mmCIF file of C-alpha atoms and ligand atoms in Angstrom:
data_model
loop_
_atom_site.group_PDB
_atom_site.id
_atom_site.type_symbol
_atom_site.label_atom_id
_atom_site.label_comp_id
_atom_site.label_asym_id
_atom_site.label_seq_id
_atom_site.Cartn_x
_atom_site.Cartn_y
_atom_site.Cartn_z
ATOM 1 C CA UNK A 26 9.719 -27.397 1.662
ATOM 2 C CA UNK A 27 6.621 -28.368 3.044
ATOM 3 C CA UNK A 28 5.172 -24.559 3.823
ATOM 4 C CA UNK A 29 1.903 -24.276 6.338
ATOM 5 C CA UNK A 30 -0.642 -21.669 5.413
ATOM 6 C CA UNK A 31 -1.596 -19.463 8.197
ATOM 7 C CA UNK A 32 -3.394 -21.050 11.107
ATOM 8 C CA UNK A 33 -5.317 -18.101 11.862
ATOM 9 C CA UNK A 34 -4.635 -18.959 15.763
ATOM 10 C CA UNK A 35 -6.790 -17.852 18.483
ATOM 11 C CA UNK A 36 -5.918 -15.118 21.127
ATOM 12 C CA UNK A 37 -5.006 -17.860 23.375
ATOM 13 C CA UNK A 38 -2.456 -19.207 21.269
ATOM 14 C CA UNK A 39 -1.155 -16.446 19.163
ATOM 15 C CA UNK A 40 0.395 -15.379 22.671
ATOM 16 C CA UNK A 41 1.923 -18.251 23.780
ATOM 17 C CA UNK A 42 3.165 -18.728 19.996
ATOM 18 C CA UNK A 43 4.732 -14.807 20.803
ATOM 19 C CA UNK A 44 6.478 -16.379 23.673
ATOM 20 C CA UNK A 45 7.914 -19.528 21.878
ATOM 21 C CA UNK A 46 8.984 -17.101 18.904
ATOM 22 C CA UNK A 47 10.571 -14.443 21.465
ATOM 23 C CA UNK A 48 12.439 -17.948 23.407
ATOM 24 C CA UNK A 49 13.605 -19.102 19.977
ATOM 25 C CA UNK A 50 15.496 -15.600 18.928
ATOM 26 C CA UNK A 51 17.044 -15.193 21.810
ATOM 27 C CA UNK A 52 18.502 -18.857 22.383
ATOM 28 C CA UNK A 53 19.224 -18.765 18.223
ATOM 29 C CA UNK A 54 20.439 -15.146 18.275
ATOM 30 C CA UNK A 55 22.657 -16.015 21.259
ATOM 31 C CA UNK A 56 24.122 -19.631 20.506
ATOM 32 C CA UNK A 57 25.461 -17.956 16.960
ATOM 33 C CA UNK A 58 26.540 -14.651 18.482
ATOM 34 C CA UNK A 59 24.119 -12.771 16.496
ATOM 35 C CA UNK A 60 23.849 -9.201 17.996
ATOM 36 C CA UNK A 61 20.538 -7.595 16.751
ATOM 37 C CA UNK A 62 18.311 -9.004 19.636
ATOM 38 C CA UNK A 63 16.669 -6.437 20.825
ATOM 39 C CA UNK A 64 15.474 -4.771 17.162
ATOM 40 C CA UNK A 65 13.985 -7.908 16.773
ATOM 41 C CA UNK A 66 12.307 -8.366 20.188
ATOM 42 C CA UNK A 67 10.611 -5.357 19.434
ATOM 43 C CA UNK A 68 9.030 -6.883 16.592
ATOM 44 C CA UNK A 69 7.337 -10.302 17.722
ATOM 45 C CA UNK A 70 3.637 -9.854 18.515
ATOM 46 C CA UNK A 71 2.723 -7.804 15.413
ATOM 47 C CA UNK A 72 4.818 -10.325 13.335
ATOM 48 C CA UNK A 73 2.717 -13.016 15.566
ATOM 49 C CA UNK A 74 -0.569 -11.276 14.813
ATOM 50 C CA UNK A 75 0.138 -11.657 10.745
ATOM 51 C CA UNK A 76 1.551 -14.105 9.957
ATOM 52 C CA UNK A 77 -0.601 -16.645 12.344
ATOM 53 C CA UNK A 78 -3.846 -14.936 11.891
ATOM 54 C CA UNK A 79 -4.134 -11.647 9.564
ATOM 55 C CA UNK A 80 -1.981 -12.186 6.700
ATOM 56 C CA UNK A 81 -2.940 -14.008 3.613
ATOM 57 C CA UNK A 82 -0.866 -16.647 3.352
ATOM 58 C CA UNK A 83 -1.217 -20.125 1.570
ATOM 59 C CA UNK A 84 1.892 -22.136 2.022
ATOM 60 C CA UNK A 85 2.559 -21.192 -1.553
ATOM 61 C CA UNK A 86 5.513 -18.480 -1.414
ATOM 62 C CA UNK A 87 5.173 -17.803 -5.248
ATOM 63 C CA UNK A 88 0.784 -17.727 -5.100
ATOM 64 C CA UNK A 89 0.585 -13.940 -6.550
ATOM 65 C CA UNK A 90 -2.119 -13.788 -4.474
ATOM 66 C CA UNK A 91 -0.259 -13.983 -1.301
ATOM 67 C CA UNK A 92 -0.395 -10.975 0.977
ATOM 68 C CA UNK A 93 3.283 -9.460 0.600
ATOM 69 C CA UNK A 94 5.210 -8.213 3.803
ATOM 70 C CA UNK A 95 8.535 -6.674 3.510
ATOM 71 C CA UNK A 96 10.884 -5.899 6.615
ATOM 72 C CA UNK A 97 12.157 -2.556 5.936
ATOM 73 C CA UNK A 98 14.122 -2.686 9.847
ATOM 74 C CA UNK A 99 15.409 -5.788 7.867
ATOM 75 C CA UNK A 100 18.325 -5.810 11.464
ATOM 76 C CA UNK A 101 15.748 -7.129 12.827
ATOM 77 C CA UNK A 102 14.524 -9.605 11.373
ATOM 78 C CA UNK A 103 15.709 -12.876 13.472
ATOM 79 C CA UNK A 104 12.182 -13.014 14.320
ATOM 80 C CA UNK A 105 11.119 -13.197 10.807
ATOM 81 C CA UNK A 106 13.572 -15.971 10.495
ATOM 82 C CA UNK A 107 12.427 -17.786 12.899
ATOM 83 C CA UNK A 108 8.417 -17.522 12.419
ATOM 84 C CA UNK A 109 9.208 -18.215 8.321
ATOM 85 C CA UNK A 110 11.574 -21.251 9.888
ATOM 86 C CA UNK A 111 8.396 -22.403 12.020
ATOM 87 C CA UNK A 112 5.644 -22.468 9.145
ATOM 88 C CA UNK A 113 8.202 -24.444 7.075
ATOM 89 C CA UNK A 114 9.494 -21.491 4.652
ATOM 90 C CA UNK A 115 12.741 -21.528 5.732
ATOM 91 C CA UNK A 116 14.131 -25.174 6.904
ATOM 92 C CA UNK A 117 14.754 -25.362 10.536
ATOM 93 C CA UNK A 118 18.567 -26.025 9.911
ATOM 94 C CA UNK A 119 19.261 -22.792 7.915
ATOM 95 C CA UNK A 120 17.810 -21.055 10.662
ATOM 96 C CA UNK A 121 19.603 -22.870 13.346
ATOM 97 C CA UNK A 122 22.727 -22.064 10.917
ATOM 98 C CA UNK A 123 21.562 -18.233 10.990
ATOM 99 C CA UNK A 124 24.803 -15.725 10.584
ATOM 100 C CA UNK A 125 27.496 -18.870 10.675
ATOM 101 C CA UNK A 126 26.702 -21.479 8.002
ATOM 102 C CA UNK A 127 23.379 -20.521 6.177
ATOM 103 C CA UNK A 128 22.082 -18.512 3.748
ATOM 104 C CA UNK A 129 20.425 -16.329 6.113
ATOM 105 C CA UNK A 130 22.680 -13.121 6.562
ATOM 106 C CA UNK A 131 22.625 -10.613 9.599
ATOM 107 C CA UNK A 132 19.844 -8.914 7.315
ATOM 108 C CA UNK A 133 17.449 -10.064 4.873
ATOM 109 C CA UNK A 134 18.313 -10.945 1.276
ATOM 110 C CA UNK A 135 15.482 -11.152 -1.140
ATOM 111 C CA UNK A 136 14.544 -14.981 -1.490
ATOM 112 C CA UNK A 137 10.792 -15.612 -2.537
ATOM 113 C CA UNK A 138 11.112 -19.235 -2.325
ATOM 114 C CA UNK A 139 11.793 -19.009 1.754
ATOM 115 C CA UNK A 140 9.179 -16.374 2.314
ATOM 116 C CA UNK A 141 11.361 -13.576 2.454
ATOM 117 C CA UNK A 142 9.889 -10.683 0.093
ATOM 118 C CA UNK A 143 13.248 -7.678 -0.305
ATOM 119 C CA UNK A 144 16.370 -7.477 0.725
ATOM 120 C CA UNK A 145 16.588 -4.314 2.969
ATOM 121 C CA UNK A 146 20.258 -4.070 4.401
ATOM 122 C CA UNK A 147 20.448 -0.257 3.449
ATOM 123 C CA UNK A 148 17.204 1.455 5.610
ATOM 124 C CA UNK A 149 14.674 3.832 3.556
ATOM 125 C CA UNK A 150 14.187 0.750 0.878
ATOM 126 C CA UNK A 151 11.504 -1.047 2.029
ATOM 127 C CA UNK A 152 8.662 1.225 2.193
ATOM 128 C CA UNK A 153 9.179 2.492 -1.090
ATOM 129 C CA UNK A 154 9.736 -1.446 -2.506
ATOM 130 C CA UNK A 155 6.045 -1.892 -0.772
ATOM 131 C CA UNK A 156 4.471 1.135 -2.303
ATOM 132 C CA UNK A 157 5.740 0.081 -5.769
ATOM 133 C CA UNK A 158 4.399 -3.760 -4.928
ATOM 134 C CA UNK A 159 1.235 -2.430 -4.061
ATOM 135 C CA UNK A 160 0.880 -0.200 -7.284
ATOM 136 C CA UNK A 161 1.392 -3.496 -9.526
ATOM 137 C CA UNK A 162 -1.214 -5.287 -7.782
ATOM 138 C CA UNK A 163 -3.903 -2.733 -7.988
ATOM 139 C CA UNK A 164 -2.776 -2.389 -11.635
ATOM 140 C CA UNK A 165 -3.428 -6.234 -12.168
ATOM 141 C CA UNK A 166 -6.819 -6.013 -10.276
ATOM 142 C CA UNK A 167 -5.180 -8.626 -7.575
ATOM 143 C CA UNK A 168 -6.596 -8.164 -4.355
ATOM 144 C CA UNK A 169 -3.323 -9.093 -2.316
ATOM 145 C CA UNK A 170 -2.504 -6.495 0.333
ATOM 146 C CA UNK A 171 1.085 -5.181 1.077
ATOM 147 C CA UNK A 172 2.252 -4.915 4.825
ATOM 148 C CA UNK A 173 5.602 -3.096 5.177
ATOM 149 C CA UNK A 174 7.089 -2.902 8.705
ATOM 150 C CA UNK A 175 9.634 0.122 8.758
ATOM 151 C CA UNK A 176 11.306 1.568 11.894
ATOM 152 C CA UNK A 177 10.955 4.769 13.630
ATOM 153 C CA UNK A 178 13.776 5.899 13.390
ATOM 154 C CA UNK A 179 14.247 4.448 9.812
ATOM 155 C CA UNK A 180 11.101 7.109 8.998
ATOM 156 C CA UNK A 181 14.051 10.078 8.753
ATOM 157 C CA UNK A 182 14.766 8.387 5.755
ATOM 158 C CA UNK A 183 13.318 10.697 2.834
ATOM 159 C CA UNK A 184 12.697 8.134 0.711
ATOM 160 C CA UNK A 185 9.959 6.706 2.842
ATOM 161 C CA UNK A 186 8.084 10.203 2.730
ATOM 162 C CA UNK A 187 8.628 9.786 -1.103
ATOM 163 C CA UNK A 188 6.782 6.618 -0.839
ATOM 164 C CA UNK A 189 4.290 7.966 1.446
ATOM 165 C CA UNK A 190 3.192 10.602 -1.076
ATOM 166 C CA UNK A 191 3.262 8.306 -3.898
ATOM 167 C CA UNK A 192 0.950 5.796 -2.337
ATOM 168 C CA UNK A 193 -1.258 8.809 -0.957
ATOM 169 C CA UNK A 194 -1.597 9.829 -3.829
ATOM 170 C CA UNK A 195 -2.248 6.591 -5.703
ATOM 171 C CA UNK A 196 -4.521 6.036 -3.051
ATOM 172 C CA UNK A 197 -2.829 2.463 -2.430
ATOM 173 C CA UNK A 198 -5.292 1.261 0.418
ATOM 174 C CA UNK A 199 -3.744 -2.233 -0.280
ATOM 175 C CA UNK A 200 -0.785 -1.021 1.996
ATOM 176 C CA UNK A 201 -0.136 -1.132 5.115
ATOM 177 C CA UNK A 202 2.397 0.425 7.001
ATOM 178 C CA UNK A 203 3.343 -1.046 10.371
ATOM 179 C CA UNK A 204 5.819 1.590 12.236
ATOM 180 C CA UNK A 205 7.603 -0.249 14.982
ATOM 181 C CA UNK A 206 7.393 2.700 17.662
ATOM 182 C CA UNK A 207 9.979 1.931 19.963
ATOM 183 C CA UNK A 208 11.628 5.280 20.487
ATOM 184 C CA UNK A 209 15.328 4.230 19.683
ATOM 185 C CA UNK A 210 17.336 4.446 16.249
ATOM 186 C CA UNK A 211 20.419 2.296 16.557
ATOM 187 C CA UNK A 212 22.090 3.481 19.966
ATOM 188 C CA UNK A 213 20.046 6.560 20.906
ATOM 189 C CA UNK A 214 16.341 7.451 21.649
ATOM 190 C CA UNK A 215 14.702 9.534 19.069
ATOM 191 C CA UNK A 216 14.670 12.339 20.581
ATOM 192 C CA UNK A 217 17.945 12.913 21.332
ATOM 193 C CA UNK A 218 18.734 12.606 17.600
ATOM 194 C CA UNK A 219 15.821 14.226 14.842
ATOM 195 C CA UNK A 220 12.176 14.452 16.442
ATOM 196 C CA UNK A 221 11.674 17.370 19.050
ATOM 197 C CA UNK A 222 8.689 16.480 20.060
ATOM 198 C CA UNK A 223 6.728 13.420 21.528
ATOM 199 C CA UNK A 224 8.012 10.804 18.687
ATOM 200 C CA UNK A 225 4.667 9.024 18.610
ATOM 201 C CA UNK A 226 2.575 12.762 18.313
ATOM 202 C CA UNK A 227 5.273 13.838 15.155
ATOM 203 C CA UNK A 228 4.763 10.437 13.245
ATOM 204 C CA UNK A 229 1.272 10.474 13.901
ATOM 205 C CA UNK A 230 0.761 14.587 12.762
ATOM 206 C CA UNK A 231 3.102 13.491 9.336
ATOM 207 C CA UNK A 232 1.823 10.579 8.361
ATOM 208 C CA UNK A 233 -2.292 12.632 8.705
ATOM 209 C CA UNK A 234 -0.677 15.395 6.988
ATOM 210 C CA UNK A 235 0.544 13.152 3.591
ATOM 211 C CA UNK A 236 -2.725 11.918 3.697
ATOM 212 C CA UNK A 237 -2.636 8.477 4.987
ATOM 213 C CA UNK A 238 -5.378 6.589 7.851
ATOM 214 C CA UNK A 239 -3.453 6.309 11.095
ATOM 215 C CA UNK A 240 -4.607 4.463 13.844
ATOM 216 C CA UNK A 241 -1.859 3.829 17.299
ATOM 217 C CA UNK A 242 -1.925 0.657 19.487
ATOM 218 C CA UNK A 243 0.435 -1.279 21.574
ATOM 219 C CA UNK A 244 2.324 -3.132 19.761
ATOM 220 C CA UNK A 245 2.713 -6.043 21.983
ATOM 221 C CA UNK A 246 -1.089 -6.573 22.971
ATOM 222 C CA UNK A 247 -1.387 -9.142 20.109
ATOM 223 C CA UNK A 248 -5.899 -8.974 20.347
ATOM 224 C CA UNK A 249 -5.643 -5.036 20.033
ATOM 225 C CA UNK A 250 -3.093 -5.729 16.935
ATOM 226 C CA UNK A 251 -5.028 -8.473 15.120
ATOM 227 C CA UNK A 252 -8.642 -6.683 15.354
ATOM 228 C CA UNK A 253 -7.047 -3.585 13.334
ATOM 229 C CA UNK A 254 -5.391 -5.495 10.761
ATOM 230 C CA UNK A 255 -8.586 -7.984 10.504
ATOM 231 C CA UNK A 256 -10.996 -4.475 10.446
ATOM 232 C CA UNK A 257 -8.865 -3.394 7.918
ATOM 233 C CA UNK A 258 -8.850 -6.299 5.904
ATOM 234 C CA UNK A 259 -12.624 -6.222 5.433
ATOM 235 C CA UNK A 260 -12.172 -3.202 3.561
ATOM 236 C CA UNK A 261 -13.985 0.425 3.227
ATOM 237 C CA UNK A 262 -10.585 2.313 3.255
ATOM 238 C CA UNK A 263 -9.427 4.683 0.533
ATOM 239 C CA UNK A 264 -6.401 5.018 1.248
ATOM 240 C CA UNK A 265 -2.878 3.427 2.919
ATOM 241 C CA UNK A 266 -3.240 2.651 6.484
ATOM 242 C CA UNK A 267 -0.163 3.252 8.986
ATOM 243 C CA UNK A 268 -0.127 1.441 12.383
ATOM 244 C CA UNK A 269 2.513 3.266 14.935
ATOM 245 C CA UNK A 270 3.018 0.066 17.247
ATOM 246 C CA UNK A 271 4.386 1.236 20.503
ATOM 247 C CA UNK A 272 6.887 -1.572 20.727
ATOM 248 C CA UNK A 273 9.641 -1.738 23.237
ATOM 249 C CA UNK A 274 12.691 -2.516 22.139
ATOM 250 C CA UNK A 275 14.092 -5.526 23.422
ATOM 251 C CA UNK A 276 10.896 -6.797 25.207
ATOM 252 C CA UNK A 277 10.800 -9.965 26.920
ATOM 253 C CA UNK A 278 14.161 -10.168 28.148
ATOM 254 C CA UNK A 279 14.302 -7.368 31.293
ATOM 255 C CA UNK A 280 17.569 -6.171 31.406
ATOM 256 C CA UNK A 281 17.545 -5.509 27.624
ATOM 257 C CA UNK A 282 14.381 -3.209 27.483
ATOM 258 C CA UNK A 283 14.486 0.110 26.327
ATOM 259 C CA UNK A 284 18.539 0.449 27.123
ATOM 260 C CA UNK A 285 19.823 1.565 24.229
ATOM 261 C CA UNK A 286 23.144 -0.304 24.574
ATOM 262 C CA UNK A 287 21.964 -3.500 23.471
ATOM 263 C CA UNK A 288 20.887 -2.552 19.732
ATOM 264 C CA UNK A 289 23.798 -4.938 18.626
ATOM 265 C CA UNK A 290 25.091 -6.418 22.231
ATOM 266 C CA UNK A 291 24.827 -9.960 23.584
ATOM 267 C CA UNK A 292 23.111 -10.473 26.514
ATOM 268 C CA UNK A 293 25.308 -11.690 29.095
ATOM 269 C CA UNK A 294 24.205 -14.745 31.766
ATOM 270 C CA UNK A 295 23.637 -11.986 34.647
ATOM 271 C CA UNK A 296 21.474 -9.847 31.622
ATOM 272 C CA UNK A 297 19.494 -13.079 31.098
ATOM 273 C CA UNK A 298 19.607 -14.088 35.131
ATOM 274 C CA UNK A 299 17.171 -10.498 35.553
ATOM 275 C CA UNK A 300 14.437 -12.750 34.093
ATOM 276 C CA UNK A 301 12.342 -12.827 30.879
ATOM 277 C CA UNK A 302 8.231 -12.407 30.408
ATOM 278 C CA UNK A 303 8.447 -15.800 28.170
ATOM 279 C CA UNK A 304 7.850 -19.475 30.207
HETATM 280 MG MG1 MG B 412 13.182 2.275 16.530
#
């Protein structure tokens, strides 16, 4: 495979890279009757925002200096596929093969070689994978950084608050914890399921409270997203940083945003005829 290190792409072009990504899941996803569209829309531009600017790395999959990222919402991870497809991790013909004739499955499987960090099928894995990675590394004086991307929703998992106090208290300000804030779990709105509050306000007051830096942002305004993750690269931290990303789920094709119906549907040609916010 002949990997690319990151580009480190300007505003400019980490956008329209966003929209080429966000085109390329949804004509992928929809040729191969892959369902999880929307889960994955909501994770583009702060994918976009690491792994073409922020994150550390080389080409090299196996350099143990690479910065780490593991998809804990691992449903949604076509966009993963498809940004580890463009910078030549993955070859462009196991992606186009994605959920029919490839070893890429419906969620990730652990494969370092292709870029692709844990396997997180089961939710309330990931983060706790992360804190562990990020332990080892401090351990081993290597100044890689961990970035775990774990779902709202997937935060009523308790092993993620297990993780949370671990790396608290290990103050592990090598990780970073990106929550994709898009106010739905599966096929219902937070709300309406665990949080009784403003889901944003009760993530925000928990993750202060177990003694982590929390910062919120919208989570597709890719310059917003790329000057935290670059100010907290440059250091003076002391402890794990959490970003809560207000995504919405689904964004860039209209008729799928924020409807909770389309966690694991197809977008039909009058879904797709209601217009898209990529050329
Ligand atoms: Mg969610």
């Amino acid at each position: 495979m002949n990997s690319k290190p990151n580009p480190r792409l300007n505003p400019i072009e980490l956008k329209a890279q966003a929209d080429r990504i966000r085109k390329d899941v949804v004509e992928v996803s929809v040729r191969n009757g892959a369902g999880h569209i929307a889960p994955s829309l909501s994770s583009v531009d702060y994918l976009i925002a690491l792994y073409y600017h922020s994150l550390n790395h080389t080409g090299d999959p196996l350099d143990p200096k690479r910065d780490r990222l593991i998809l804990s919402k691992a449903h949604g991870g076509y966009a993963l596929y498809s940004i580890l497809s463009d910078l030549g991790y993955i070859a462009r013909a196991d992606w186009d093969g994605f959920y029919k004739n490839s070893f890429l499955a419906g969620c990730a499987e652990m494969s370092l070689k292709h870029g692709l960090e844990a396997g997180c099928g089961s939710l309330g894995h990931g983060l706790p994978m992360a804190a562990g990675m990020a332990y080892g590394l401090k351990v081993q004086g290597i100044q890689a950084r961990v970035y775990c991307v774990v779902g709202d929703g997937e935060m009523q998992e308790g092993s993620n608050w297990e993780a949370v106090q671990f790396a608290a208290k290990f103050k592990l300000n090598n990780l970073v914890i990106v929550i994709d804030n898009n106010g739905l779990q599966a096929m219902d709105f937070l709300q309406n399921v665990l949080t009784d509050r403003d889901v944003t306000e009760d993530l925000h007051h928990k993750f202060e409270a177990f003694g982590t830096h929390v910062e919120r942002v919208d989570g597709h305004h890719i310059e917003a997203l790329v000057e935290i993750f670059e100010r907290w690269k440059r250091g003076g931290m002391d402890r794990p940083q959490v970003m809560l990303a207000k995504c919405i789920k689904g964004y860039g094709v209209k008729a799928m945003e924020n409807v909770a119906k389309f966690h694991f549907r197809l977008p039909t040609e009058e879904d797709m005829a209601q217009g898209v916010r990529y050329e």
